[in-house]
Amino acid sequence: MLPPGAVPTGELDEAEIRALGGELEVLCASVDDVFARPASRENLRAMVRGLLSEVPRKNMWQLAEFAGHPNPDRLQGFLAKAAWDADELRDRVRAYAVAALEADDAVLIADETGDIKKGTKTAGVQRQYTGTAGRIENAQVSVHLSYGSSRGRTLIDRELYLGRVWAGCTAGHERRCAEQGIPPERAATVTTKPELARRMLERALDAGVPFTYFLADEAYGQCRTLRAWLEERRVRYVLAVPKDEVVPLPDRRTRQARELYALVPEETFERRSCADGAKGPREYDWAGVQLAPTAEDFERHLLIRRSTVPNKKDKKTGGLVREVAYFLCHTVPGTTLAELVVAAGQRWMVEESFQVAKGQVGLDEHEVRKWCSWYRHTTVCMLAMAFLTAVRSRHISAQPMTPSPRP
């Protein structure tokens, strides 16, 4: 039987829940060949069922108690010492999630999340900014790739970010990274978050994941190396960029995004909703500016979004002004403003993915320090989340979209 709490009470009746317990077993059995020993296969099932349960916290002690183990040793050994490849399981999770959520409006979204930690021993932990807290904290930050469509959304890939504290070639750096099992190629230099996103997207492309647009916020959109790679691979994208981002015009001149906004005639703006929020359509005023095309005959556009009412304090005057945001778009000729607006509005789905991953399958409640254990724990959480998302996509009527935490 499916563990209690896998779906909110009242959404499915008891017979349906019992049937889904068999479906969960089928999913686990489909990845049995990833694990060398029967004990590891049993531990996978115990961990997934615990992550889908209503235990108050999804840490190792409570997952072990739910599984009937006297202590967390078995599950900790499963994450730290057992013979299995987390990347192979990741690929299976991605295939399962895509099969469940594939749709004409599917998108890939890259974003990061942080977990506040104590101490300095956990792989990747250092004082750094994390949006989870909205400030600099002692935290572990990871970059994820989310797959979303009108059928649902879930995380399909993950990479742990290692900042400057962990990167170096001194004996101290090497010893510290070796203690946590960090691969030498990741310990030598800092791999940027946009580069981590590129690696995950490359894996998705190589696997033939179907999607319309790649979406990300300013931290990724302002990376010209990432944009050049996307254009070389002929990937359509809608990426947020800062107001001072320099963009190329068709006549080979360049302008900052905010300079182009100042030149857009007022009558060019169209009021459109980019998505439905809890209070109804999320409407903004939108305009598009044609930019220089790429060598592959794709088009570039600067998409400008402006709030419909003054809602942001001007630093110079102190008065309220309309908030303006900018998106750099790479797409095929003939793409309409309406399509770009809809794509820009889908980026919030990665935030919902993080909310579900942390709130329902314990993504942020791990008690592991080493590199290998983090990747294994995160991947098992992704498996549990993909199952939950697949169940809801088929058995539960669509829920109203929630507004973006970062509109």
mmCIF file with all atom_site columns, C-alpha atoms in Angstrom, residues 117-128 137-141 160-191 368-371:
data_model
loop_
_atom_site.group_PDB
_atom_site.id
_atom_site.type_symbol
_atom_site.label_atom_id
_atom_site.label_alt_id
_atom_site.label_comp_id
_atom_site.label_asym_id
_atom_site.label_entity_id
_atom_site.label_seq_id
_atom_site.pdbx_PDB_ins_code
_atom_site.Cartn_x
_atom_site.Cartn_y
_atom_site.Cartn_z
_atom_site.occupancy
_atom_site.B_iso_or_equiv
_atom_site.pdbx_formal_charge
_atom_site.auth_seq_id
_atom_site.auth_comp_id
_atom_site.auth_asym_id
_atom_site.auth_atom_id
_atom_site.pdbx_PDB_model_num
ATOM 1  C CA . LYS A 1 117 ? 23.930 24.333 7.864   1.00 0.00 ? 117 LYS A CA 1
ATOM 2  C CA . LYS A 1 118 ? 25.986 24.374 11.039  1.00 0.00 ? 118 LYS A CA 1
ATOM 3  C CA . GLY A 1 119 ? 29.702 23.659 11.067  1.00 0.00 ? 119 GLY A CA 1
ATOM 4  C CA . THR A 1 120 ? 32.147 23.522 8.180   1.00 0.00 ? 120 THR A CA 1
ATOM 5  C CA . LYS A 1 121 ? 32.555 19.807 7.448   1.00 0.00 ? 121 LYS A CA 1
ATOM 6  C CA . THR A 1 122 ? 29.641 19.192 5.073   1.00 0.00 ? 122 THR A CA 1
ATOM 7  C CA . ALA A 1 123 ? 30.672 19.193 1.407   1.00 0.00 ? 123 ALA A CA 1
ATOM 8  C CA . GLY A 1 124 ? 30.048 22.578 -0.178  1.00 0.00 ? 124 GLY A CA 1
ATOM 9  C CA . VAL A 1 125 ? 29.191 24.413 3.034   1.00 0.00 ? 125 VAL A CA 1
ATOM 10 C CA . GLN A 1 126 ? 30.566 27.921 3.348   1.00 0.00 ? 126 GLN A CA 1
ATOM 11 C CA . ARG A 1 127 ? 29.338 31.433 4.079   1.00 0.00 ? 127 ARG A CA 1
ATOM 12 C CA . GLN A 1 128 ? 27.530 32.426 0.910   1.00 0.00 ? 128 GLN A CA 1
ATOM 13 C CA . GLU A 1 137 ? 24.583 32.429 5.693   1.00 0.00 ? 137 GLU A CA 1
ATOM 14 C CA . ASN A 1 138 ? 26.611 29.332 6.403   1.00 0.00 ? 138 ASN A CA 1
ATOM 15 C CA . ALA A 1 139 ? 24.908 27.230 3.767   1.00 0.00 ? 139 ALA A CA 1
ATOM 16 C CA . GLN A 1 140 ? 25.116 24.505 1.171   1.00 0.00 ? 140 GLN A CA 1
ATOM 17 C CA . VAL A 1 141 ? 23.942 25.644 -2.285  1.00 0.00 ? 141 VAL A CA 1
ATOM 18 C CA . LEU A 1 160 ? 26.312 20.637 -5.764  1.00 0.00 ? 160 LEU A CA 1
ATOM 19 C CA . TYR A 1 161 ? 28.013 24.038 -5.930  1.00 0.00 ? 161 TYR A CA 1
ATOM 20 C CA . LEU A 1 162 ? 31.512 24.355 -4.483  1.00 0.00 ? 162 LEU A CA 1
ATOM 21 C CA . GLY A 1 163 ? 32.635 27.913 -3.817  1.00 0.00 ? 163 GLY A CA 1
ATOM 22 C CA . ARG A 1 164 ? 36.095 29.350 -3.285  1.00 0.00 ? 164 ARG A CA 1
ATOM 23 C CA . VAL A 1 165 ? 36.428 27.888 0.210   1.00 0.00 ? 165 VAL A CA 1
ATOM 24 C CA . TRP A 1 166 ? 36.529 24.418 -1.364  1.00 0.00 ? 166 TRP A CA 1
ATOM 25 C CA . ALA A 1 167 ? 38.508 25.165 -4.526  1.00 0.00 ? 167 ALA A CA 1
ATOM 26 C CA . GLY A 1 168 ? 42.276 25.224 -4.543  1.00 0.00 ? 168 GLY A CA 1
ATOM 27 C CA . CYS A 1 169 ? 45.462 23.244 -5.020  1.00 0.00 ? 169 CYS A CA 1
ATOM 28 C CA . THR A 1 170 ? 47.021 23.592 -1.580  1.00 0.00 ? 170 THR A CA 1
ATOM 29 C CA . ALA A 1 171 ? 47.622 20.558 0.582   1.00 0.00 ? 171 ALA A CA 1
ATOM 30 C CA . GLY A 1 172 ? 44.955 21.812 2.985   1.00 0.00 ? 172 GLY A CA 1
ATOM 31 C CA . HIS A 1 173 ? 42.357 22.124 0.232   1.00 0.00 ? 173 HIS A CA 1
ATOM 32 C CA . GLU A 1 174 ? 43.175 18.701 -1.157  1.00 0.00 ? 174 GLU A CA 1
ATOM 33 C CA . ARG A 1 175 ? 43.021 17.065 2.263   1.00 0.00 ? 175 ARG A CA 1
ATOM 34 C CA . ARG A 1 176 ? 39.712 18.689 3.146   1.00 0.00 ? 176 ARG A CA 1
ATOM 35 C CA . CYS A 1 177 ? 38.104 17.726 -0.170  1.00 0.00 ? 177 CYS A CA 1
ATOM 36 C CA . ALA A 1 178 ? 39.476 14.189 0.030   1.00 0.00 ? 178 ALA A CA 1
ATOM 37 C CA . GLU A 1 179 ? 37.879 13.771 3.463   1.00 0.00 ? 179 GLU A CA 1
ATOM 38 C CA . GLN A 1 180 ? 34.469 14.564 1.954   1.00 0.00 ? 180 GLN A CA 1
ATOM 39 C CA . GLY A 1 181 ? 35.026 12.472 -1.178  1.00 0.00 ? 181 GLY A CA 1
ATOM 40 C CA . ILE A 1 182 ? 34.951 15.438 -3.562  1.00 0.00 ? 182 ILE A CA 1
ATOM 41 C CA . PRO A 1 183 ? 36.370 14.524 -7.005  1.00 0.00 ? 183 PRO A CA 1
ATOM 42 C CA . PRO A 1 184 ? 39.743 16.192 -7.728  1.00 0.00 ? 184 PRO A CA 1
ATOM 43 C CA . GLU A 1 185 ? 38.429 17.781 -10.934 1.00 0.00 ? 185 GLU A CA 1
ATOM 44 C CA . ARG A 1 186 ? 35.746 19.612 -8.951  1.00 0.00 ? 186 ARG A CA 1
ATOM 45 C CA . ALA A 1 187 ? 38.074 20.549 -6.094  1.00 0.00 ? 187 ALA A CA 1
ATOM 46 C CA . ALA A 1 188 ? 40.761 22.279 -8.155  1.00 0.00 ? 188 ALA A CA 1
ATOM 47 C CA . THR A 1 189 ? 38.757 25.277 -9.388  1.00 0.00 ? 189 THR A CA 1
ATOM 48 C CA . VAL A 1 190 ? 35.317 26.818 -8.896  1.00 0.00 ? 190 VAL A CA 1
ATOM 49 C CA . THR A 1 191 ? 32.741 25.547 -11.365 1.00 0.00 ? 191 THR A CA 1
ATOM 50 C CA . VAL A 1 368 ? 24.914 13.568 5.296   1.00 0.00 ? 368 VAL A CA 1
ATOM 51 C CA . ARG A 1 369 ? 28.265 15.304 4.949   1.00 0.00 ? 369 ARG A CA 1
ATOM 52 C CA . LYS A 1 370 ? 30.065 13.600 2.109   1.00 0.00 ? 370 LYS A CA 1
ATOM 53 C CA . TRP A 1 371 ? 29.830 14.314 -1.601  1.00 0.00 ? 371 TRP A CA 1
#
